[in-house]
Coordinates of C-alpha atoms in Angstrom, one line a residue:
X1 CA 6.2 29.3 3.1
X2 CA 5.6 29.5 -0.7
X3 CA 2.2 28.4 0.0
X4 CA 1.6 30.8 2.8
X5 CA 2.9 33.9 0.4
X6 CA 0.9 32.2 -2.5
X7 CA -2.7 33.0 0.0
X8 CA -1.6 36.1 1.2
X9 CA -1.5 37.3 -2.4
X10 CA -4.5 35.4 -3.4
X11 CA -6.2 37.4 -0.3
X12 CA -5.2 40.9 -1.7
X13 CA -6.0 40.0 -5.3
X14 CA -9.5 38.8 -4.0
X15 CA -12.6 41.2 -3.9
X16 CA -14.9 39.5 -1.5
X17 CA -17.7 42.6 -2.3
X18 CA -17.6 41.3 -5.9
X19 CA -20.8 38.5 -6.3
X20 CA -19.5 37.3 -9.8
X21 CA -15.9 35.9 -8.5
X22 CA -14.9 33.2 -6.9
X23 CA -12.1 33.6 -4.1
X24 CA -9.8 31.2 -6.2
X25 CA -8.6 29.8 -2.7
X26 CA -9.9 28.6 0.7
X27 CA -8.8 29.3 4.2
X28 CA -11.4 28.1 6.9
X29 CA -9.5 30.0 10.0
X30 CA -9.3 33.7 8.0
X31 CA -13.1 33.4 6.4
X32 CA -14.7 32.1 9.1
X33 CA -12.7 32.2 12.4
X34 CA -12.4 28.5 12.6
X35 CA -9.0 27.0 13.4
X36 CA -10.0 23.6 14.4
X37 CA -12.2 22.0 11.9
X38 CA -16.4 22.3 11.5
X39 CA -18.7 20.7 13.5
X40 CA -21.0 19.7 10.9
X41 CA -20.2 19.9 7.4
X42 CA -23.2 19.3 4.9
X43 CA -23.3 18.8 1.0
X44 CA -24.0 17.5 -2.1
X45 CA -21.1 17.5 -4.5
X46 CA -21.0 17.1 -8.3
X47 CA -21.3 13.5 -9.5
X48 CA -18.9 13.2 -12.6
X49 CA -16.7 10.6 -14.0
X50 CA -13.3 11.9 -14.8
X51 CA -11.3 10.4 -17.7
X52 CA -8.2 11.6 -19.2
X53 CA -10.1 13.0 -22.2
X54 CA -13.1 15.1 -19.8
X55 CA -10.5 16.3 -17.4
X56 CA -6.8 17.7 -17.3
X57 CA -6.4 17.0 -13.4
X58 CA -6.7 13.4 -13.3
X59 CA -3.3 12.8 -12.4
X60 CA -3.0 15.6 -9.9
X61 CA -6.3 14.3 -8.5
X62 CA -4.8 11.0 -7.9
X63 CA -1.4 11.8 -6.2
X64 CA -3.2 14.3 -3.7
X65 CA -6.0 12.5 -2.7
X66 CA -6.1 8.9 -1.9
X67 CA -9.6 7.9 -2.5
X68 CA -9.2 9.1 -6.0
X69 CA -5.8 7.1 -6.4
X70 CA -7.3 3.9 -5.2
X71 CA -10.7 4.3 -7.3
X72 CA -11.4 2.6 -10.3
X73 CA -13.9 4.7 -11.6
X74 CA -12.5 8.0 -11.2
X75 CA -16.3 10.0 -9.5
X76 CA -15.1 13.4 -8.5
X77 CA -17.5 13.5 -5.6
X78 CA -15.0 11.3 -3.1
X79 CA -12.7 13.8 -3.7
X80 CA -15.3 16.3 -1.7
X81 CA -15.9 13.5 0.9
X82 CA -12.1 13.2 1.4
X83 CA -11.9 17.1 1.4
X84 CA -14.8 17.5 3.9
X85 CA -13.3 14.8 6.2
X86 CA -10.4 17.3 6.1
X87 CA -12.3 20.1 7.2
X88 CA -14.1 18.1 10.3
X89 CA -13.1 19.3 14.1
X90 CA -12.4 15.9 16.6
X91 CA -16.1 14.9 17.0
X92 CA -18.3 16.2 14.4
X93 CA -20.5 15.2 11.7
X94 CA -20.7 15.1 7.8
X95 CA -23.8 14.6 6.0
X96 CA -23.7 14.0 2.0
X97 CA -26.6 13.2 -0.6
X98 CA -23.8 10.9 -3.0
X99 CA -24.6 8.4 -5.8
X100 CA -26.0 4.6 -4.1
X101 CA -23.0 2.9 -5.5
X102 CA -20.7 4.1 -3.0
X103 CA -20.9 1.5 -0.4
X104 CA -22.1 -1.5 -3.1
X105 CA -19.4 -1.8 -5.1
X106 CA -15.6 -2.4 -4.8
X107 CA -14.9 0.6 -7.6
X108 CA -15.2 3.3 -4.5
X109 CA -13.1 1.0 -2.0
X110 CA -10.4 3.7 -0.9
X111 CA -13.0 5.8 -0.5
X112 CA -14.8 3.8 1.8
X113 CA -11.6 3.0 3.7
X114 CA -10.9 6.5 4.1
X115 CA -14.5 6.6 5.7
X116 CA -13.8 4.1 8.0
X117 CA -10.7 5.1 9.6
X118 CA -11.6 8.6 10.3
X119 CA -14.8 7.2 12.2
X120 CA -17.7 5.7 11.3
X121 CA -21.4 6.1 9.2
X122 CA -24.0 6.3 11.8
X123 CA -26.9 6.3 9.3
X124 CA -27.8 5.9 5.4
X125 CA -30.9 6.1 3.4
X126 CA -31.3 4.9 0.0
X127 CA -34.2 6.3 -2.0
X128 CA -36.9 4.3 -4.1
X129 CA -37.1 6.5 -6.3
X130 CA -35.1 9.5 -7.8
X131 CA -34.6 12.2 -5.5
X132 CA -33.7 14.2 -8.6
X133 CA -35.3 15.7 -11.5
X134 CA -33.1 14.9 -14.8
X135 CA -31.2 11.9 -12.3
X136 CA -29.6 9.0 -13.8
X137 CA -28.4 7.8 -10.7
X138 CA -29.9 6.3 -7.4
X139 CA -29.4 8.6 -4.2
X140 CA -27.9 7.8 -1.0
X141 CA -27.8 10.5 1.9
X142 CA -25.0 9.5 5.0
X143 CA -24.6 10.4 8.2
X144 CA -21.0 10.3 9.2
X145 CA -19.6 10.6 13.1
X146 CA -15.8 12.0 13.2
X147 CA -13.5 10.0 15.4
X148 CA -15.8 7.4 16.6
X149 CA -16.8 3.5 16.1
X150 CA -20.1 2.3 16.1
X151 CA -22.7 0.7 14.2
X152 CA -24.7 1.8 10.5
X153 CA -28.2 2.2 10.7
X154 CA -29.9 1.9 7.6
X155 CA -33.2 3.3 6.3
X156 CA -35.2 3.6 3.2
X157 CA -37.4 6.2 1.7
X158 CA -40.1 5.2 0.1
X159 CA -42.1 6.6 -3.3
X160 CA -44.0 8.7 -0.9
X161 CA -40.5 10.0 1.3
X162 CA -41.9 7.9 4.2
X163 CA -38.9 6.7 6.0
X164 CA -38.5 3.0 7.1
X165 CA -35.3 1.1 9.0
X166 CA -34.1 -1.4 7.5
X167 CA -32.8 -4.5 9.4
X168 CA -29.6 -6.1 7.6
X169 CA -27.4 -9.0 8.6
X170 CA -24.4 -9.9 7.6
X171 CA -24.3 -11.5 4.5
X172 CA -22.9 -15.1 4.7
X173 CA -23.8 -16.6 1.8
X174 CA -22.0 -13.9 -0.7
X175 CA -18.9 -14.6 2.1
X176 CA -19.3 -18.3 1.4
X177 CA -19.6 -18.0 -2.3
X178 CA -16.3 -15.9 -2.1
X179 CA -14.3 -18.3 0.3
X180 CA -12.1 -20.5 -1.7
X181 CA -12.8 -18.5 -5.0
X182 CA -10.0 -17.2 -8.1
X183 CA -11.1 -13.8 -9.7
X184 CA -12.4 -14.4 -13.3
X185 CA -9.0 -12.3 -14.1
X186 CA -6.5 -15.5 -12.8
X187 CA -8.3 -17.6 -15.0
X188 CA -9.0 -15.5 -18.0
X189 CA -8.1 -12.4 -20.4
X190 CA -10.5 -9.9 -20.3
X191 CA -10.3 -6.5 -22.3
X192 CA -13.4 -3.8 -23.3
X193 CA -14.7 -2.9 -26.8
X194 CA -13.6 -0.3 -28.5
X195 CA -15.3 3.6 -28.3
X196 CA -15.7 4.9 -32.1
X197 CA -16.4 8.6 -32.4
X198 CA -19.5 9.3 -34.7
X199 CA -19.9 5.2 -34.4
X200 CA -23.4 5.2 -36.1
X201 CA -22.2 6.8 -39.1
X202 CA -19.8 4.0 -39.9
X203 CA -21.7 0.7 -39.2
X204 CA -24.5 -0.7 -41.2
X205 CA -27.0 -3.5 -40.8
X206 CA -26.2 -4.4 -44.4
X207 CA -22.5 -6.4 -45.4
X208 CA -22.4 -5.0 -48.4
X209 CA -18.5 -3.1 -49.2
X210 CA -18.0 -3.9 -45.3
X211 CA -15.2 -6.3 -44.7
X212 CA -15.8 -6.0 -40.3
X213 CA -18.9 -7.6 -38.4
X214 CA -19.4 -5.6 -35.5
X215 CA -21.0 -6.2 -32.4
X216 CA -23.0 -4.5 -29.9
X217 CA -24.3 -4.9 -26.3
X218 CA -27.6 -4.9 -28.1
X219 CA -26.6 -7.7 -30.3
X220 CA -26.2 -10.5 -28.1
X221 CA -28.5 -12.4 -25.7
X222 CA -27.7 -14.6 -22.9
X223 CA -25.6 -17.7 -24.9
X224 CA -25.6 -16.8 -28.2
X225 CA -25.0 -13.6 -30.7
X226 CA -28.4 -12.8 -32.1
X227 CA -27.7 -9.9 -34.6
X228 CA -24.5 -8.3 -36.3
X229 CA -23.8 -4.4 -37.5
X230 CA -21.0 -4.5 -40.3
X231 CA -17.8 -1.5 -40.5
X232 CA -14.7 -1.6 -42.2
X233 CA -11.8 -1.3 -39.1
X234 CA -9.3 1.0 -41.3
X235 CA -11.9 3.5 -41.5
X236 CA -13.2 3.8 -37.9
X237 CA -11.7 6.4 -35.5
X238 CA -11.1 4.6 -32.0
X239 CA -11.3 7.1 -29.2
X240 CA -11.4 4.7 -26.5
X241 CA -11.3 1.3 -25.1
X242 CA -9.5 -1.4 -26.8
X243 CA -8.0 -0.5 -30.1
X244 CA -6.1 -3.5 -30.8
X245 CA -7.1 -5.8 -33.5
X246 CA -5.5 -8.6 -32.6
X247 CA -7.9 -9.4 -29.3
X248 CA -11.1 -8.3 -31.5
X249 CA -9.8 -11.7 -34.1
X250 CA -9.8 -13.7 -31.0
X251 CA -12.1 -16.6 -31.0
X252 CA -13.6 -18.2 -29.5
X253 CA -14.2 -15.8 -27.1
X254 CA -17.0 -15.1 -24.2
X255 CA -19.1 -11.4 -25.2
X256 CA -20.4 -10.3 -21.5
X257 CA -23.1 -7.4 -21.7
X258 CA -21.9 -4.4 -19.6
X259 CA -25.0 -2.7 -19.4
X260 CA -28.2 -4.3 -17.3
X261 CA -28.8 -6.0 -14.0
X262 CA -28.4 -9.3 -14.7
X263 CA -25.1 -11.1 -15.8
X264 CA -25.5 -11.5 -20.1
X265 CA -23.2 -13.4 -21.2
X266 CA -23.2 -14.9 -25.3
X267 CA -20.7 -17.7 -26.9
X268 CA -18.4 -16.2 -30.1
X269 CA -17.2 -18.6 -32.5
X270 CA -16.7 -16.0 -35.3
X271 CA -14.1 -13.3 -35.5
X272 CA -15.9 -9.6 -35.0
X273 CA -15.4 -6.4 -33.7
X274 CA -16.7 -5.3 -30.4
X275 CA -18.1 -2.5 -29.0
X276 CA -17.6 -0.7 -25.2
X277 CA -21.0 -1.7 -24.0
X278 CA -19.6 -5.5 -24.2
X279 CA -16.5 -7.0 -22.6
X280 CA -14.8 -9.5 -24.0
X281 CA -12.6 -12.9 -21.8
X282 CA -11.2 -16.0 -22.8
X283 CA -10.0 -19.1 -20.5
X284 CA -5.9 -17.7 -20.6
X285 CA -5.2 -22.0 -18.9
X286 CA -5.5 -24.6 -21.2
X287 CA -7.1 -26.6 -19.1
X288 CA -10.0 -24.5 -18.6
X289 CA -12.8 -24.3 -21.1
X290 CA -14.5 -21.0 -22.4
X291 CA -17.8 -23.2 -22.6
X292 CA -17.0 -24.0 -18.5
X293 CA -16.7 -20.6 -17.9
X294 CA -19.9 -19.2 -20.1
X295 CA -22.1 -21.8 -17.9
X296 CA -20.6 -19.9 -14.5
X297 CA -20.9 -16.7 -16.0
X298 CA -24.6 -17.2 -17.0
X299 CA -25.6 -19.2 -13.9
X300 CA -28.1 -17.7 -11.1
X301 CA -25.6 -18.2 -8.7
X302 CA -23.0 -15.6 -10.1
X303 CA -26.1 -13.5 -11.3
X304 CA -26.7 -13.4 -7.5
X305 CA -23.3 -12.0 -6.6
X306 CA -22.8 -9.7 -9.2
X307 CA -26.8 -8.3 -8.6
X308 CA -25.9 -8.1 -4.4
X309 CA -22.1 -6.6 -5.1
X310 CA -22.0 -4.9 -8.0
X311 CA -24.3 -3.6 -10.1
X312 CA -23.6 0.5 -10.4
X313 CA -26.7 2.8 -10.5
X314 CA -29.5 0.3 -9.8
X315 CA -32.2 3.3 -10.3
X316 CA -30.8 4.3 -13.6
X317 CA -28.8 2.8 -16.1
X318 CA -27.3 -0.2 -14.2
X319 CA -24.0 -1.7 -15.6
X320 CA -20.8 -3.6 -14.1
X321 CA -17.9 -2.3 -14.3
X322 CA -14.6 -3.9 -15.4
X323 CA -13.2 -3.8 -12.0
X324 CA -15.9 -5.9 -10.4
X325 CA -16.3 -8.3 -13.6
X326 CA -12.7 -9.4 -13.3
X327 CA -13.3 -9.7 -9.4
X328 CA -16.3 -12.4 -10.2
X329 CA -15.3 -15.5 -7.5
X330 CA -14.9 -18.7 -9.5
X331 CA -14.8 -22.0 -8.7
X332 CA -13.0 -24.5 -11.4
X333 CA -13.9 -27.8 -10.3
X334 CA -11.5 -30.7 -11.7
X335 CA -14.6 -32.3 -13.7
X336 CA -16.1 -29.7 -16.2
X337 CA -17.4 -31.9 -18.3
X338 CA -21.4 -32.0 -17.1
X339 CA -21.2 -28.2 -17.3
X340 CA -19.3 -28.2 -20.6
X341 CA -22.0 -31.0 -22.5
X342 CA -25.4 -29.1 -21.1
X343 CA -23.5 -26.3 -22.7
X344 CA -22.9 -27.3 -25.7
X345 CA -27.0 -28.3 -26.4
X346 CA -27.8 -24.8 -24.9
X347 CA -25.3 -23.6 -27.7
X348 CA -26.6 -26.1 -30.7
X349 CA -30.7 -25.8 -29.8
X350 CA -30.1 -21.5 -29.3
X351 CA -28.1 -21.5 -32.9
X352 CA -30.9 -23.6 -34.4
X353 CA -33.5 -21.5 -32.9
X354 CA -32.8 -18.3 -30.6
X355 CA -36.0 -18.4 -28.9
X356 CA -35.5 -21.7 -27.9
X357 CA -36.5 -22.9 -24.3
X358 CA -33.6 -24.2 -22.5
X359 CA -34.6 -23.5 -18.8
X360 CA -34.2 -27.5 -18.2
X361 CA -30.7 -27.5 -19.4
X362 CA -29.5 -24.3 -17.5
X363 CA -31.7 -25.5 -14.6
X364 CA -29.5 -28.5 -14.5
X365 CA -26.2 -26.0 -14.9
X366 CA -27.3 -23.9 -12.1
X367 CA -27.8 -27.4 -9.6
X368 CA -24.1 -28.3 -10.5
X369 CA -22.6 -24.6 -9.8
X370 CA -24.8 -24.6 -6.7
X371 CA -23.0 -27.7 -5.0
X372 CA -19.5 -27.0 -6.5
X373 CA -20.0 -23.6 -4.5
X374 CA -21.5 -26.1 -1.6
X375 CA -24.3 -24.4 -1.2
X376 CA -27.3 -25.9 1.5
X377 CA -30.8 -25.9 0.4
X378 CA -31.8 -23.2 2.2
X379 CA -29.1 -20.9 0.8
X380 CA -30.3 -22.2 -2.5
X381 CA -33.6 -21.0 -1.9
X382 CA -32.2 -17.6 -1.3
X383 CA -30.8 -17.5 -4.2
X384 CA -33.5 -18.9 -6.4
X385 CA -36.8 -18.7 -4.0
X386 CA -38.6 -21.2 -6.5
X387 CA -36.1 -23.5 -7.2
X388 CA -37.3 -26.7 -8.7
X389 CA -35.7 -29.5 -6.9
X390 CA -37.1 -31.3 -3.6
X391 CA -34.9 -30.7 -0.6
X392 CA -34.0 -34.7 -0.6
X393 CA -33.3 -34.6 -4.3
X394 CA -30.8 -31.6 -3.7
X395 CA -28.9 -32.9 -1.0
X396 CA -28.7 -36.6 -2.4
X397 CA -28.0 -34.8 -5.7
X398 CA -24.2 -36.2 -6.4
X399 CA -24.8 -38.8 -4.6
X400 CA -26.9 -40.4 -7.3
X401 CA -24.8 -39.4 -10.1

């Protein structure tokens, strides 16, 4: 009843001749004589990222809409395509242009299962290239049927807007190479770097009167640290991510590159600050080694996953997100030795020389993963399409050993 009396003043207040105000509420049946939903409902909603420091409603957000509550990243625009599905009569249709990651990775999962249960996505279309001007994010338009089950049809536009179906199966490999996994999170701590307001003015190429190495996602390359900023910690104001000191002394530790489409991942022996473009984990089980998990996390097999699952914003400025990194499918197999020994000469020839060529060694990494993850050939080859071993080398492979 308070809600009722709270729109009937809202009506009265409410000039509907005046073009510069907004109604400041919404009632379907009164403003357009519909009391049983919309037939079609089209749109394309604001794309934003809502943190506790952008947005006062986060917390309201999440205990009225469920999709928000169950996201990890916190996009406002599921909180229009749980709205619209609101607003849909018993068999209708919504059709929304929304960022490409919604379906790819696990950070919009209540979303999705919202989706599903009120019916089903009849058609998508992904775009090749931007469908807008200023974009930093791929496109993905939907087709969504109210109330009903069926199958997605997928399509692609081209550079040209030439539309083409796409014919997908289901993937078995990325099932297999989940099956029988632990999340990276069982196994290891993980925690993000730390977001410094005004960061450039505090951080120097040059040691001198700085007491702090710090470390950005631009510093490292894939197995080793290649370059250092300096900062003094008492003097840096941390607005964001992982203030703590005592996890940036941590070592050794694994630094994994948020930004990018391909898995980064570098070897810390030294104590240093960290920034948010890298993630930081360490083995939290003794019996797990940091140089065991560094040759998972930089293997083509992983790099496969966490390309096909994960990656955010393909088009644009690709990056995993926490969520999915602590979701990476392990397998710890009772003999890490091999992997632990090719890792340490990747290590010792990349510290001697950065630019050295260890392809051989990581080749020889990526053969081990491949069967502790019991992969065939052929899925091999899907993986890594020019893969160097014979197909009667591969399958004898432990066999010989």
């Amino acid at each position: 009843n308070q809600h009722y009396e709270q729109n009937l003043m809202n009506r009265a207040a409410w000039d509907p001749y005046n073009t510069n105000e907004s109604s400041g509420f919404y009632d379907s049946e009164w403003m357009f004589g519909i009391e049983d939903g919309f037939d079609v409902v089209i749109g394309n909603p604001p794309y934003k990222i809502l943190t506790k420091n952008n947005s006062s409603d986060l917390i309201l957000f999440s205990k009225i809409y469920k999709s928000f509550e169950k996201s990890s990243s916190k996009n406002i625009y599921v909180l229009f395509i749980e709205r619209s599905l609101q607003l849909l009569s018993k068999n209708s249709t919504l059709t929304f242009i929304v960022p490409e990651g919604l379906f790819k990775t696990r950070s919009y999962a209540g979303c999705v299962e919202i989706i599903n249960k009120a019916g089903f996505v009849d058609k998508d279309a992904i775009f090749s290239n931007y469908v807008f001007e200023n974009a930093v994010t791929g496109s993905l338009i939907l087709v969504f049927i109210n109330n009903q089950q069926g199958v997605t049809q997928h399509f692609q536009f081209d550079k040209d807007l030439n539309i083409n179906k796409l014919e997908c199966e289901t993937n078995n490999l990325i099932e297999k190479i989940t099956k029988g996994s632990t999340p990276l999170s069982e196994v290891a701590i993980l925690f993000k770097g730390m977001v410094v307001n005004q960061r450039d003015s505090v951080i120097s190429k040059n040691p001198d009167g700085k007491n702090d190495e710090f470390l950005l996602g631009k510093n490292i390359s894939k197995w080793i640290v290649t370059s250092s900023y300096y900062t003094n910690y008492e003097e840096l104001e941390i607005i964001g991510g992982t203030k703590k000191i005592s996890k940036h002394r941590q070592i050794p530790r694994l630094l994994i590159r948020r930004t990018g489409n391909k898995l980064c991942c570098a070897y810390l022996s030294k104590v240093a600050l960290t920034e948010s473009t890298l993630y930081s984990c360490w083995a939290s089980n003794s019996l797990i080694s940091n140089k065991y998990l560094i040759g998972l996390l930089n293997s083509k097999l992983l790099n496969h996953y966490n390309r096909e699952l994960n990656i955010t914003n393909q088009q644009g400025f690709p990056q995993i997100l926490m969520s999915d990194l602590e979701n990476l499918p392990l397998k710890i197999s009772p003999s890490q030795l091999p992997i632990i020994e090719l890792v340490d000469l990747i290590l010792s020839s990349k510290n001697e020389n950065p630019p050295a060529d260890t392809t051989s060694l990581e080749n020889q990494i990526d053969v081990i993963i491949y069967k502790l993850y019991e992969l065939t050939y052929d899925e091999v080859l899907v993986i890594d399409p020019g893969f160097w071993m014979a197909r009667d080398e591969y399958e004898g492979f432990f066999a010989e050993s």
